């Protein structure tokens, strides 16, 4: 007992000697992310990634000598709730910057809130193209890949596997679901695929069997889906139970099967393919170091949401240090065209639409784990700048 106390006292003393002493007020970063509901697993990865990066930054002296403070609020994957929580963080907590939104509708709504508040936000998850195209905002940035970038890589791979394939589409019935289906459908059709039908299910659907009759009748060779979180568990396990996965190539958006729900899906996830901006298999020292640190901190592998959220802190840090300020106008200008390092490699924030340019990978589930089966460069995947608002 005495020996244990002495050891703990020694460790505390060592920590006190090595941890930086901050005299300045913290830089507050608000995090509006789903901590309950269907998208809880995604919100958990967002939290883990942000917390790991913030702890590293603070251990190295913070941002311009100021510690990073993360303040979390549960958005419940609900745009109206997300707006309420964002307003609270801007008005009451006086956060300098906001991130975390998962639901694309939430990102669009909170972006408008940020404009009114004169603050900046960045999403590390939402991939509806509209966020950085027709509904772009000067106060909104996206550090993760958008749907078009994912679709470019995935569609090219699908056509190699099944030329002129009949493709059926199943998405969640909201902004992200309809956007991702429309984007992949357009991309894969241009490469020779034939659409076989589409359906949109309510978010948090418990029973997908009601759509199976249409799916059987369509007789597709490929199913594309952009359901996510717990919805994916129900969709794929129900399809397996009804024998629908036999001879069907199932592909989807990057959030459909992740490290957070793959165990619950089990064998029904085998063979699933997706286009992503991150994989734990990226063979670089930087990524291996990140994966080891993430697993040590959270007892779990990072997925693309954890990696992009981790990189977001370093993006903001680089912008503030370049601007030498947390002032909105100065940081916004510093973010445009900014290059920064991430576990995925170097990213560039395109100035015209505030969309990150990055390499894209195709990964497929093999033996319960994702394996990289293809890739395209960031320039090949990005597509044109379609933002017209600024």
mmCIF file of C-alpha atoms in Angstrom:
data_model
loop_
_atom_site.group_PDB
_atom_site.id
_atom_site.type_symbol
_atom_site.label_atom_id
_atom_site.label_comp_id
_atom_site.label_asym_id
_atom_site.label_seq_id
_atom_site.Cartn_x
_atom_site.Cartn_y
_atom_site.Cartn_z
ATOM 1 C CA UNK A 1 0.000 0.000 0.000
ATOM 2 C CA UNK A 2 2.753 2.449 0.995
ATOM 3 C CA UNK A 3 4.869 1.374 -2.000
ATOM 4 C CA UNK A 4 1.916 1.909 -4.392
ATOM 5 C CA UNK A 5 1.279 5.367 -2.940
ATOM 6 C CA UNK A 6 4.928 6.299 -3.381
ATOM 7 C CA UNK A 7 4.898 5.119 -6.999
ATOM 8 C CA UNK A 8 1.729 7.094 -7.774
ATOM 9 C CA UNK A 9 3.157 10.173 -6.064
ATOM 10 C CA UNK A 10 6.312 9.841 -8.117
ATOM 11 C CA UNK A 11 4.319 9.552 -11.363
ATOM 12 C CA UNK A 12 2.205 12.596 -10.492
ATOM 13 C CA UNK A 13 5.329 14.598 -9.697
ATOM 14 C CA UNK A 14 6.924 13.578 -12.998
ATOM 15 C CA UNK A 15 3.764 14.541 -14.913
ATOM 16 C CA UNK A 16 3.654 17.901 -13.166
ATOM 17 C CA UNK A 17 7.275 18.549 -14.118
ATOM 18 C CA UNK A 18 6.845 17.564 -17.795
ATOM 19 C CA UNK A 19 3.371 18.966 -18.576
ATOM 20 C CA UNK A 20 3.391 22.525 -19.932
ATOM 21 C CA UNK A 21 2.161 25.242 -17.603
ATOM 22 C CA UNK A 22 -0.381 27.421 -19.441
ATOM 23 C CA UNK A 23 -0.825 31.008 -18.296
ATOM 24 C CA UNK A 24 -3.075 32.018 -21.212
ATOM 25 C CA UNK A 25 -6.815 31.357 -21.549
ATOM 26 C CA UNK A 26 -7.728 28.201 -23.481
ATOM 27 C CA UNK A 27 -8.765 28.110 -27.125
ATOM 28 C CA UNK A 28 -12.273 26.680 -26.962
ATOM 29 C CA UNK A 29 -13.408 24.267 -29.659
ATOM 30 C CA UNK A 30 -17.067 23.305 -29.576
ATOM 31 C CA UNK A 31 -17.959 19.763 -30.645
ATOM 32 C CA UNK A 32 -21.565 19.112 -31.688
ATOM 33 C CA UNK A 33 -21.690 15.395 -32.464
ATOM 34 C CA UNK A 34 -24.064 12.430 -31.901
ATOM 35 C CA UNK A 35 -23.348 10.929 -28.492
ATOM 36 C CA UNK A 36 -26.628 8.984 -28.504
ATOM 37 C CA UNK A 37 -28.814 7.316 -31.120
ATOM 38 C CA UNK A 38 -28.086 5.560 -34.421
ATOM 39 C CA UNK A 39 -24.900 7.485 -35.164
ATOM 40 C CA UNK A 40 -23.371 7.104 -31.706
ATOM 41 C CA UNK A 41 -20.527 4.878 -33.023
ATOM 42 C CA UNK A 42 -19.532 7.613 -35.475
ATOM 43 C CA UNK A 43 -19.709 10.290 -32.781
ATOM 44 C CA UNK A 44 -17.490 8.133 -30.584
ATOM 45 C CA UNK A 45 -14.779 8.019 -33.248
ATOM 46 C CA UNK A 46 -15.073 11.794 -33.709
ATOM 47 C CA UNK A 47 -14.582 12.291 -29.977
ATOM 48 C CA UNK A 48 -11.642 9.894 -29.751
ATOM 49 C CA UNK A 49 -9.843 11.495 -32.695
ATOM 50 C CA UNK A 50 -10.309 15.037 -31.403
ATOM 51 C CA UNK A 51 -9.289 14.148 -27.863
ATOM 52 C CA UNK A 52 -6.124 12.349 -28.957
ATOM 53 C CA UNK A 53 -4.975 15.264 -31.128
ATOM 54 C CA UNK A 54 -5.865 17.845 -28.478
ATOM 55 C CA UNK A 55 -3.885 15.945 -25.850
ATOM 56 C CA UNK A 56 -0.859 15.807 -28.169
ATOM 57 C CA UNK A 57 -1.096 19.500 -29.013
ATOM 58 C CA UNK A 58 -1.448 20.468 -25.372
ATOM 59 C CA UNK A 59 1.481 18.270 -24.351
ATOM 60 C CA UNK A 60 3.591 20.112 -26.938
ATOM 61 C CA UNK A 61 2.656 23.572 -25.659
ATOM 62 C CA UNK A 62 -0.789 24.162 -27.151
ATOM 63 C CA UNK A 63 -1.580 26.613 -29.939
ATOM 64 C CA UNK A 64 0.454 29.805 -29.646
ATOM 65 C CA UNK A 65 0.989 28.947 -25.984
ATOM 66 C CA UNK A 66 -2.729 28.434 -25.294
ATOM 67 C CA UNK A 67 -4.247 25.051 -24.367
ATOM 68 C CA UNK A 68 -6.997 23.503 -26.486
ATOM 69 C CA UNK A 69 -10.264 22.911 -24.623
ATOM 70 C CA UNK A 70 -12.921 20.666 -26.203
ATOM 71 C CA UNK A 71 -16.543 21.258 -25.156
ATOM 72 C CA UNK A 72 -18.948 18.501 -26.233
ATOM 73 C CA UNK A 73 -22.698 18.643 -26.941
ATOM 74 C CA UNK A 74 -24.933 15.817 -28.206
ATOM 75 C CA UNK A 75 -26.521 16.647 -31.591
ATOM 76 C CA UNK A 76 -28.492 13.354 -31.682
ATOM 77 C CA UNK A 77 -27.999 13.382 -35.508
ATOM 78 C CA UNK A 78 -30.866 15.891 -35.569
ATOM 79 C CA UNK A 79 -30.382 19.222 -37.401
ATOM 80 C CA UNK A 80 -32.694 21.222 -35.130
ATOM 81 C CA UNK A 81 -30.968 19.884 -32.021
ATOM 82 C CA UNK A 82 -27.573 20.551 -33.595
ATOM 83 C CA UNK A 83 -28.507 24.198 -34.185
ATOM 84 C CA UNK A 84 -29.633 24.630 -30.566
ATOM 85 C CA UNK A 85 -26.405 23.118 -29.274
ATOM 86 C CA UNK A 86 -24.276 25.203 -31.670
ATOM 87 C CA UNK A 87 -26.014 28.409 -30.578
ATOM 88 C CA UNK A 88 -25.326 27.482 -26.951
ATOM 89 C CA UNK A 89 -21.646 26.909 -27.693
ATOM 90 C CA UNK A 90 -21.299 30.159 -29.634
ATOM 91 C CA UNK A 91 -23.361 32.384 -27.326
ATOM 92 C CA UNK A 92 -22.781 30.923 -23.861
ATOM 93 C CA UNK A 93 -19.487 29.040 -24.032
ATOM 94 C CA UNK A 94 -17.950 31.574 -26.465
ATOM 95 C CA UNK A 95 -16.145 28.870 -28.437
ATOM 96 C CA UNK A 96 -13.580 30.013 -30.986
ATOM 97 C CA UNK A 97 -14.368 27.269 -33.516
ATOM 98 C CA UNK A 98 -16.865 24.420 -33.946
ATOM 99 C CA UNK A 99 -16.733 20.897 -35.378
ATOM 100 C CA UNK A 100 -18.242 17.418 -34.909
ATOM 101 C CA UNK A 101 -21.447 17.453 -36.971
ATOM 102 C CA UNK A 102 -22.158 14.063 -38.568
ATOM 103 C CA UNK A 103 -25.598 14.338 -40.189
ATOM 104 C CA UNK A 104 -25.162 16.376 -43.400
ATOM 105 C CA UNK A 105 -28.385 18.226 -42.657
ATOM 106 C CA UNK A 106 -26.887 19.217 -39.311
ATOM 107 C CA UNK A 107 -23.718 20.500 -40.978
ATOM 108 C CA UNK A 108 -25.729 22.638 -43.411
ATOM 109 C CA UNK A 109 -27.937 24.032 -40.636
ATOM 110 C CA UNK A 110 -25.063 24.699 -38.233
ATOM 111 C CA UNK A 111 -23.178 26.355 -41.091
ATOM 112 C CA UNK A 112 -25.937 28.958 -41.301
ATOM 113 C CA UNK A 113 -25.754 29.398 -37.524
ATOM 114 C CA UNK A 114 -22.001 29.933 -37.794
ATOM 115 C CA UNK A 115 -22.501 32.612 -40.456
ATOM 116 C CA UNK A 116 -24.924 34.495 -38.199
ATOM 117 C CA UNK A 117 -22.530 34.170 -35.261
ATOM 118 C CA UNK A 118 -19.498 35.220 -37.292
ATOM 119 C CA UNK A 119 -17.701 31.958 -36.463
ATOM 120 C CA UNK A 120 -16.123 29.099 -38.434
ATOM 121 C CA UNK A 121 -17.003 25.402 -38.464
ATOM 122 C CA UNK A 122 -15.491 22.342 -40.113
ATOM 123 C CA UNK A 123 -16.982 18.898 -40.599
ATOM 124 C CA UNK A 124 -14.858 15.778 -40.394
ATOM 125 C CA UNK A 125 -17.675 13.391 -41.339
ATOM 126 C CA UNK A 126 -20.525 14.798 -43.465
ATOM 127 C CA UNK A 127 -20.105 13.945 -47.125
ATOM 128 C CA UNK A 128 -23.154 15.353 -48.942
ATOM 129 C CA UNK A 129 -21.668 17.138 -51.961
ATOM 130 C CA UNK A 130 -23.963 20.135 -51.424
ATOM 131 C CA UNK A 131 -21.969 21.239 -48.344
ATOM 132 C CA UNK A 132 -19.111 22.416 -50.539
ATOM 133 C CA UNK A 133 -20.995 22.859 -53.845
ATOM 134 C CA UNK A 134 -24.395 24.533 -54.326
ATOM 135 C CA UNK A 135 -24.974 25.138 -50.582
ATOM 136 C CA UNK A 136 -21.405 26.122 -49.734
ATOM 137 C CA UNK A 137 -20.731 28.734 -47.048
ATOM 138 C CA UNK A 138 -17.698 30.972 -46.529
ATOM 139 C CA UNK A 139 -17.751 29.910 -42.869
ATOM 140 C CA UNK A 140 -17.831 26.141 -43.486
ATOM 141 C CA UNK A 141 -14.846 23.892 -44.259
ATOM 142 C CA UNK A 142 -14.675 20.144 -44.866
ATOM 143 C CA UNK A 143 -11.493 18.214 -44.046
ATOM 144 C CA UNK A 144 -12.940 14.814 -45.037
ATOM 145 C CA UNK A 145 -13.703 13.565 -48.541
ATOM 146 C CA UNK A 146 -17.068 14.437 -50.037
ATOM 147 C CA UNK A 147 -19.384 11.933 -51.747
ATOM 148 C CA UNK A 148 -18.041 12.715 -55.220
ATOM 149 C CA UNK A 149 -14.483 11.863 -54.202
ATOM 150 C CA UNK A 150 -15.580 8.558 -52.700
ATOM 151 C CA UNK A 151 -17.736 7.717 -55.714
ATOM 152 C CA UNK A 152 -14.973 8.336 -58.245
ATOM 153 C CA UNK A 153 -12.707 5.736 -56.672
ATOM 154 C CA UNK A 154 -15.446 3.219 -55.876
ATOM 155 C CA UNK A 155 -17.249 3.377 -59.232
ATOM 156 C CA UNK A 156 -14.036 2.752 -61.167
ATOM 157 C CA UNK A 157 -13.357 -0.333 -59.028
ATOM 158 C CA UNK A 158 -16.949 -1.650 -59.336
ATOM 159 C CA UNK A 159 -16.872 -1.461 -63.130
ATOM 160 C CA UNK A 160 -13.607 -3.418 -63.181
ATOM 161 C CA UNK A 161 -15.289 -6.158 -61.147
ATOM 162 C CA UNK A 162 -18.605 -6.149 -63.033
ATOM 163 C CA UNK A 163 -18.632 -4.288 -66.367
ATOM 164 C CA UNK A 164 -22.088 -2.934 -67.350
ATOM 165 C CA UNK A 165 -23.475 -4.121 -64.029
ATOM 166 C CA UNK A 166 -27.112 -3.666 -62.990
ATOM 167 C CA UNK A 167 -26.961 -1.533 -59.833
ATOM 168 C CA UNK A 168 -29.697 -1.068 -57.220
ATOM 169 C CA UNK A 169 -29.529 1.881 -54.797
ATOM 170 C CA UNK A 170 -30.721 2.008 -51.160
ATOM 171 C CA UNK A 171 -30.123 5.126 -49.075
ATOM 172 C CA UNK A 172 -31.387 6.829 -45.913
ATOM 173 C CA UNK A 173 -34.122 9.354 -46.607
ATOM 174 C CA UNK A 174 -32.391 12.655 -45.870
ATOM 175 C CA UNK A 175 -29.819 15.023 -47.396
ATOM 176 C CA UNK A 176 -26.790 12.751 -47.141
ATOM 177 C CA UNK A 177 -28.594 9.619 -48.324
ATOM 178 C CA UNK A 178 -30.144 11.175 -51.412
ATOM 179 C CA UNK A 179 -26.970 13.094 -52.247
ATOM 180 C CA UNK A 180 -24.674 10.074 -52.029
ATOM 181 C CA UNK A 181 -27.013 7.877 -54.060
ATOM 182 C CA UNK A 182 -27.376 10.554 -56.758
ATOM 183 C CA UNK A 183 -23.619 11.079 -56.928
ATOM 184 C CA UNK A 184 -22.674 7.408 -57.135
ATOM 185 C CA UNK A 185 -25.488 6.702 -59.597
ATOM 186 C CA UNK A 186 -24.294 9.470 -61.931
ATOM 187 C CA UNK A 187 -20.653 8.374 -61.645
ATOM 188 C CA UNK A 188 -21.168 4.653 -62.169
ATOM 189 C CA UNK A 189 -23.682 5.163 -65.017
ATOM 190 C CA UNK A 190 -21.102 7.258 -66.866
ATOM 191 C CA UNK A 191 -18.804 4.224 -66.744
ATOM 192 C CA UNK A 192 -21.407 1.888 -68.263
ATOM 193 C CA UNK A 193 -23.489 0.598 -65.330
ATOM 194 C CA UNK A 194 -27.276 0.189 -65.656
ATOM 195 C CA UNK A 195 -29.567 1.477 -62.854
ATOM 196 C CA UNK A 196 -31.971 -1.216 -61.601
ATOM 197 C CA UNK A 197 -34.020 0.852 -59.145
ATOM 198 C CA UNK A 198 -33.729 2.843 -55.927
ATOM 199 C CA UNK A 199 -35.417 3.213 -52.545
ATOM 200 C CA UNK A 200 -34.936 5.488 -49.528
ATOM 201 C CA UNK A 201 -35.599 4.290 -45.982
ATOM 202 C CA UNK A 202 -36.264 6.493 -42.933
ATOM 203 C CA UNK A 203 -33.319 7.115 -40.634
ATOM 204 C CA UNK A 204 -33.128 4.586 -37.771
ATOM 205 C CA UNK A 205 -35.199 1.996 -39.662
ATOM 206 C CA UNK A 206 -35.721 -1.201 -37.696
ATOM 207 C CA UNK A 207 -37.108 -3.339 -40.541
ATOM 208 C CA UNK A 208 -35.605 -3.301 -44.039
ATOM 209 C CA UNK A 209 -37.427 -6.457 -45.160
ATOM 210 C CA UNK A 210 -40.267 -4.338 -46.567
ATOM 211 C CA UNK A 211 -37.895 -3.347 -49.405
ATOM 212 C CA UNK A 212 -36.682 -6.835 -50.203
ATOM 213 C CA UNK A 213 -39.475 -7.621 -52.665
ATOM 214 C CA UNK A 214 -38.418 -4.699 -54.875
ATOM 215 C CA UNK A 215 -34.782 -5.754 -54.565
ATOM 216 C CA UNK A 216 -35.493 -9.350 -55.596
ATOM 217 C CA UNK A 217 -37.593 -8.212 -58.541
ATOM 218 C CA UNK A 218 -34.823 -5.887 -59.794
ATOM 219 C CA UNK A 219 -32.242 -8.736 -59.803
ATOM 220 C CA UNK A 220 -29.213 -6.432 -59.508
ATOM 221 C CA UNK A 221 -25.605 -7.556 -59.638
ATOM 222 C CA UNK A 222 -24.535 -4.693 -57.361
ATOM 223 C CA UNK A 223 -26.224 -3.000 -54.404
ATOM 224 C CA UNK A 224 -25.049 0.478 -53.424
ATOM 225 C CA UNK A 225 -26.145 1.739 -50.006
ATOM 226 C CA UNK A 226 -25.358 4.750 -47.854
ATOM 227 C CA UNK A 227 -27.108 3.747 -44.633
ATOM 228 C CA UNK A 228 -24.785 4.076 -41.644
ATOM 229 C CA UNK A 229 -24.245 3.219 -37.981
ATOM 230 C CA UNK A 230 -26.757 0.795 -36.472
ATOM 231 C CA UNK A 231 -28.915 0.972 -39.615
ATOM 232 C CA UNK A 232 -26.173 -0.881 -41.496
ATOM 233 C CA UNK A 233 -26.175 -3.665 -38.907
ATOM 234 C CA UNK A 234 -29.897 -4.190 -39.386
ATOM 235 C CA UNK A 235 -29.819 -3.913 -43.204
ATOM 236 C CA UNK A 236 -26.977 -6.342 -43.879
ATOM 237 C CA UNK A 237 -27.902 -8.932 -41.233
ATOM 238 C CA UNK A 238 -31.519 -8.935 -42.445
ATOM 239 C CA UNK A 239 -30.335 -9.330 -46.049
ATOM 240 C CA UNK A 240 -28.166 -12.263 -44.951
ATOM 241 C CA UNK A 241 -31.087 -13.865 -43.107
ATOM 242 C CA UNK A 242 -33.228 -13.635 -46.276
ATOM 243 C CA UNK A 243 -30.486 -15.008 -48.528
ATOM 244 C CA UNK A 244 -30.082 -11.806 -50.517
ATOM 245 C CA UNK A 245 -26.298 -11.477 -50.245
ATOM 246 C CA UNK A 246 -25.526 -14.516 -52.402
ATOM 247 C CA UNK A 247 -23.967 -13.492 -55.749
ATOM 248 C CA UNK A 248 -24.538 -9.797 -54.917
ATOM 249 C CA UNK A 249 -21.672 -7.297 -54.722
ATOM 250 C CA UNK A 250 -22.540 -4.870 -51.921
ATOM 251 C CA UNK A 251 -20.779 -1.513 -51.922
ATOM 252 C CA UNK A 252 -21.521 1.750 -50.213
ATOM 253 C CA UNK A 253 -20.604 5.080 -48.762
ATOM 254 C CA UNK A 254 -17.640 5.372 -46.427
ATOM 255 C CA UNK A 255 -19.790 5.423 -43.281
ATOM 256 C CA UNK A 256 -21.769 2.303 -44.085
ATOM 257 C CA UNK A 257 -19.394 -0.304 -42.638
ATOM 258 C CA UNK A 258 -16.734 0.966 -40.246
ATOM 259 C CA UNK A 259 -14.555 -0.343 -37.433
ATOM 260 C CA UNK A 260 -17.350 0.641 -35.044
ATOM 261 C CA UNK A 261 -20.092 -1.589 -36.494
ATOM 262 C CA UNK A 262 -18.216 -4.292 -38.426
ATOM 263 C CA UNK A 263 -18.136 -6.688 -35.466
ATOM 264 C CA UNK A 264 -21.905 -6.390 -34.971
ATOM 265 C CA UNK A 265 -22.523 -7.025 -38.689
ATOM 266 C CA UNK A 266 -20.323 -10.116 -38.615
ATOM 267 C CA UNK A 267 -20.224 -12.340 -41.682
ATOM 268 C CA UNK A 268 -22.827 -10.207 -43.467
ATOM 269 C CA UNK A 269 -20.118 -7.572 -44.001
ATOM 270 C CA UNK A 270 -17.823 -9.952 -45.883
ATOM 271 C CA UNK A 271 -17.000 -8.632 -49.353
ATOM 272 C CA UNK A 272 -18.410 -5.145 -48.744
ATOM 273 C CA UNK A 273 -16.470 -2.455 -50.621
ATOM 274 C CA UNK A 274 -16.268 1.313 -50.231
ATOM 275 C CA UNK A 275 -14.290 4.365 -51.247
ATOM 276 C CA UNK A 276 -12.573 6.059 -48.323
ATOM 277 C CA UNK A 277 -10.052 8.735 -47.519
ATOM 278 C CA UNK A 278 -8.397 6.654 -44.807
ATOM 279 C CA UNK A 279 -7.328 3.117 -43.971
ATOM 280 C CA UNK A 280 -5.322 1.723 -41.083
ATOM 281 C CA UNK A 281 -3.383 -0.144 -43.799
ATOM 282 C CA UNK A 282 -1.768 3.018 -45.185
ATOM 283 C CA UNK A 283 1.880 1.985 -45.009
ATOM 284 C CA UNK A 284 3.621 5.077 -43.616
ATOM 285 C CA UNK A 285 5.414 5.748 -40.351
ATOM 286 C CA UNK A 286 3.025 8.618 -39.601
ATOM 287 C CA UNK A 287 -0.031 6.396 -39.941
ATOM 288 C CA UNK A 288 1.477 3.520 -37.968
ATOM 289 C CA UNK A 289 2.355 5.934 -35.151
ATOM 290 C CA UNK A 290 -1.181 7.341 -35.189
ATOM 291 C CA UNK A 291 -2.830 3.902 -35.166
ATOM 292 C CA UNK A 292 -0.671 2.778 -32.226
ATOM 293 C CA UNK A 293 -1.458 5.933 -30.224
ATOM 294 C CA UNK A 294 -5.183 5.702 -31.027
ATOM 295 C CA UNK A 295 -5.383 2.043 -29.981
ATOM 296 C CA UNK A 296 -3.438 2.725 -26.785
ATOM 297 C CA UNK A 297 -5.817 5.544 -25.856
ATOM 298 C CA UNK A 298 -9.130 3.961 -26.882
ATOM 299 C CA UNK A 299 -8.625 0.173 -27.116
ATOM 300 C CA UNK A 300 -10.002 0.368 -30.663
ATOM 301 C CA UNK A 301 -8.741 0.921 -34.200
ATOM 302 C CA UNK A 302 -9.384 4.323 -35.738
ATOM 303 C CA UNK A 303 -11.688 4.558 -38.729
ATOM 304 C CA UNK A 304 -11.875 7.396 -41.240
ATOM 305 C CA UNK A 305 -13.919 9.520 -38.816
ATOM 306 C CA UNK A 306 -11.368 9.152 -36.053
ATOM 307 C CA UNK A 307 -8.513 9.904 -38.458
ATOM 308 C CA UNK A 308 -10.180 12.939 -40.057
ATOM 309 C CA UNK A 309 -11.178 14.324 -36.654
ATOM 310 C CA UNK A 310 -7.628 13.871 -35.407
ATOM 311 C CA UNK A 311 -6.314 15.738 -38.453
ATOM 312 C CA UNK A 312 -8.844 18.534 -37.959
ATOM 313 C CA UNK A 313 -7.120 19.732 -34.773
ATOM 314 C CA UNK A 314 -3.828 20.043 -36.641
ATOM 315 C CA UNK A 315 -5.588 21.860 -39.492
ATOM 316 C CA UNK A 316 -6.999 24.416 -37.067
ATOM 317 C CA UNK A 317 -3.684 24.705 -35.240
ATOM 318 C CA UNK A 318 -1.809 25.386 -38.492
ATOM 319 C CA UNK A 319 -4.375 28.018 -39.531
ATOM 320 C CA UNK A 320 -4.307 29.858 -36.199
ATOM 321 C CA UNK A 321 -0.522 29.872 -36.149
ATOM 322 C CA UNK A 322 -0.428 31.126 -39.737
ATOM 323 C CA UNK A 323 -2.987 33.848 -38.928
ATOM 324 C CA UNK A 324 -1.346 34.564 -35.547
ATOM 325 C CA UNK A 325 -4.895 34.986 -34.276
ATOM 326 C CA UNK A 326 -8.190 33.190 -33.585
ATOM 327 C CA UNK A 327 -10.104 36.013 -35.309
ATOM 328 C CA UNK A 328 -12.658 34.544 -37.731
ATOM 329 C CA UNK A 329 -11.673 36.574 -40.794
ATOM 330 C CA UNK A 330 -7.960 35.996 -40.299
ATOM 331 C CA UNK A 331 -8.311 32.260 -39.659
ATOM 332 C CA UNK A 332 -10.667 31.826 -42.627
ATOM 333 C CA UNK A 333 -8.102 33.409 -44.922
ATOM 334 C CA UNK A 334 -5.321 31.283 -43.419
ATOM 335 C CA UNK A 335 -7.335 28.077 -44.002
ATOM 336 C CA UNK A 336 -7.782 28.737 -47.720
ATOM 337 C CA UNK A 337 -5.101 26.894 -49.660
ATOM 338 C CA UNK A 338 -3.552 25.560 -46.435
ATOM 339 C CA UNK A 339 -1.501 22.364 -46.550
ATOM 340 C CA UNK A 340 -1.159 20.219 -43.438
ATOM 341 C CA UNK A 341 -0.017 16.732 -42.477
ATOM 342 C CA UNK A 342 -2.407 13.966 -41.410
ATOM 343 C CA UNK A 343 -2.251 10.183 -40.919
ATOM 344 C CA UNK A 344 -3.504 9.926 -44.534
ATOM 345 C CA UNK A 345 -0.613 12.071 -45.763
ATOM 346 C CA UNK A 346 -0.582 15.696 -46.850
ATOM 347 C CA UNK A 347 -3.938 17.389 -47.425
ATOM 348 C CA UNK A 348 -4.685 20.695 -49.137
ATOM 349 C CA UNK A 349 -7.732 22.837 -48.372
ATOM 350 C CA UNK A 350 -9.000 24.080 -51.735
ATOM 351 C CA UNK A 351 -9.542 27.829 -51.452
ATOM 352 C CA UNK A 352 -12.513 28.073 -53.806
ATOM 353 C CA UNK A 353 -14.946 25.712 -52.073
ATOM 354 C CA UNK A 354 -13.283 24.843 -48.743
ATOM 355 C CA UNK A 355 -13.004 21.156 -49.710
ATOM 356 C CA UNK A 356 -9.950 19.109 -48.714
ATOM 357 C CA UNK A 357 -7.983 17.448 -51.527
ATOM 358 C CA UNK A 358 -6.602 14.029 -50.549
ATOM 359 C CA UNK A 359 -5.797 10.573 -51.942
ATOM 360 C CA UNK A 360 -8.738 8.163 -52.075
ATOM 361 C CA UNK A 361 -8.713 4.398 -51.487
ATOM 362 C CA UNK A 362 -11.047 1.506 -52.217
ATOM 363 C CA UNK A 363 -11.197 -0.951 -49.336
ATOM 364 C CA UNK A 364 -13.001 -4.282 -49.098
ATOM 365 C CA UNK A 365 -13.877 -6.481 -46.124
ATOM 366 C CA UNK A 366 -11.882 -9.708 -46.196
ATOM 367 C CA UNK A 367 -11.835 -11.983 -43.178
ATOM 368 C CA UNK A 368 -13.562 -9.355 -41.049
ATOM 369 C CA UNK A 369 -10.990 -6.670 -41.861
ATOM 370 C CA UNK A 370 -10.703 -3.927 -44.470
ATOM 371 C CA UNK A 371 -8.027 -4.466 -47.129
ATOM 372 C CA UNK A 372 -6.949 -1.804 -49.641
ATOM 373 C CA UNK A 373 -7.840 -3.002 -53.160
ATOM 374 C CA UNK A 374 -7.459 0.229 -55.170
ATOM 375 C CA UNK A 375 -6.668 3.941 -55.024
ATOM 376 C CA UNK A 376 -6.748 7.208 -56.982
ATOM 377 C CA UNK A 377 -4.862 10.458 -56.434
ATOM 378 C CA UNK A 378 -6.455 13.446 -54.770
ATOM 379 C CA UNK A 379 -6.427 15.382 -58.032
ATOM 380 C CA UNK A 380 -8.193 12.551 -59.898
ATOM 381 C CA UNK A 381 -10.908 12.246 -57.261
ATOM 382 C CA UNK A 382 -11.678 15.866 -56.375
ATOM 383 C CA UNK A 383 -13.742 17.059 -59.344
ATOM 384 C CA UNK A 384 -14.395 20.721 -60.246
ATOM 385 C CA UNK A 385 -14.953 23.599 -57.812
ATOM 386 C CA UNK A 386 -18.734 24.155 -57.953
ATOM 387 C CA UNK A 387 -19.135 26.667 -55.120
ATOM 388 C CA UNK A 388 -20.639 29.945 -56.369
ATOM 389 C CA UNK A 389 -21.356 31.790 -53.101
ATOM 390 C CA UNK A 390 -17.922 33.280 -52.412
#
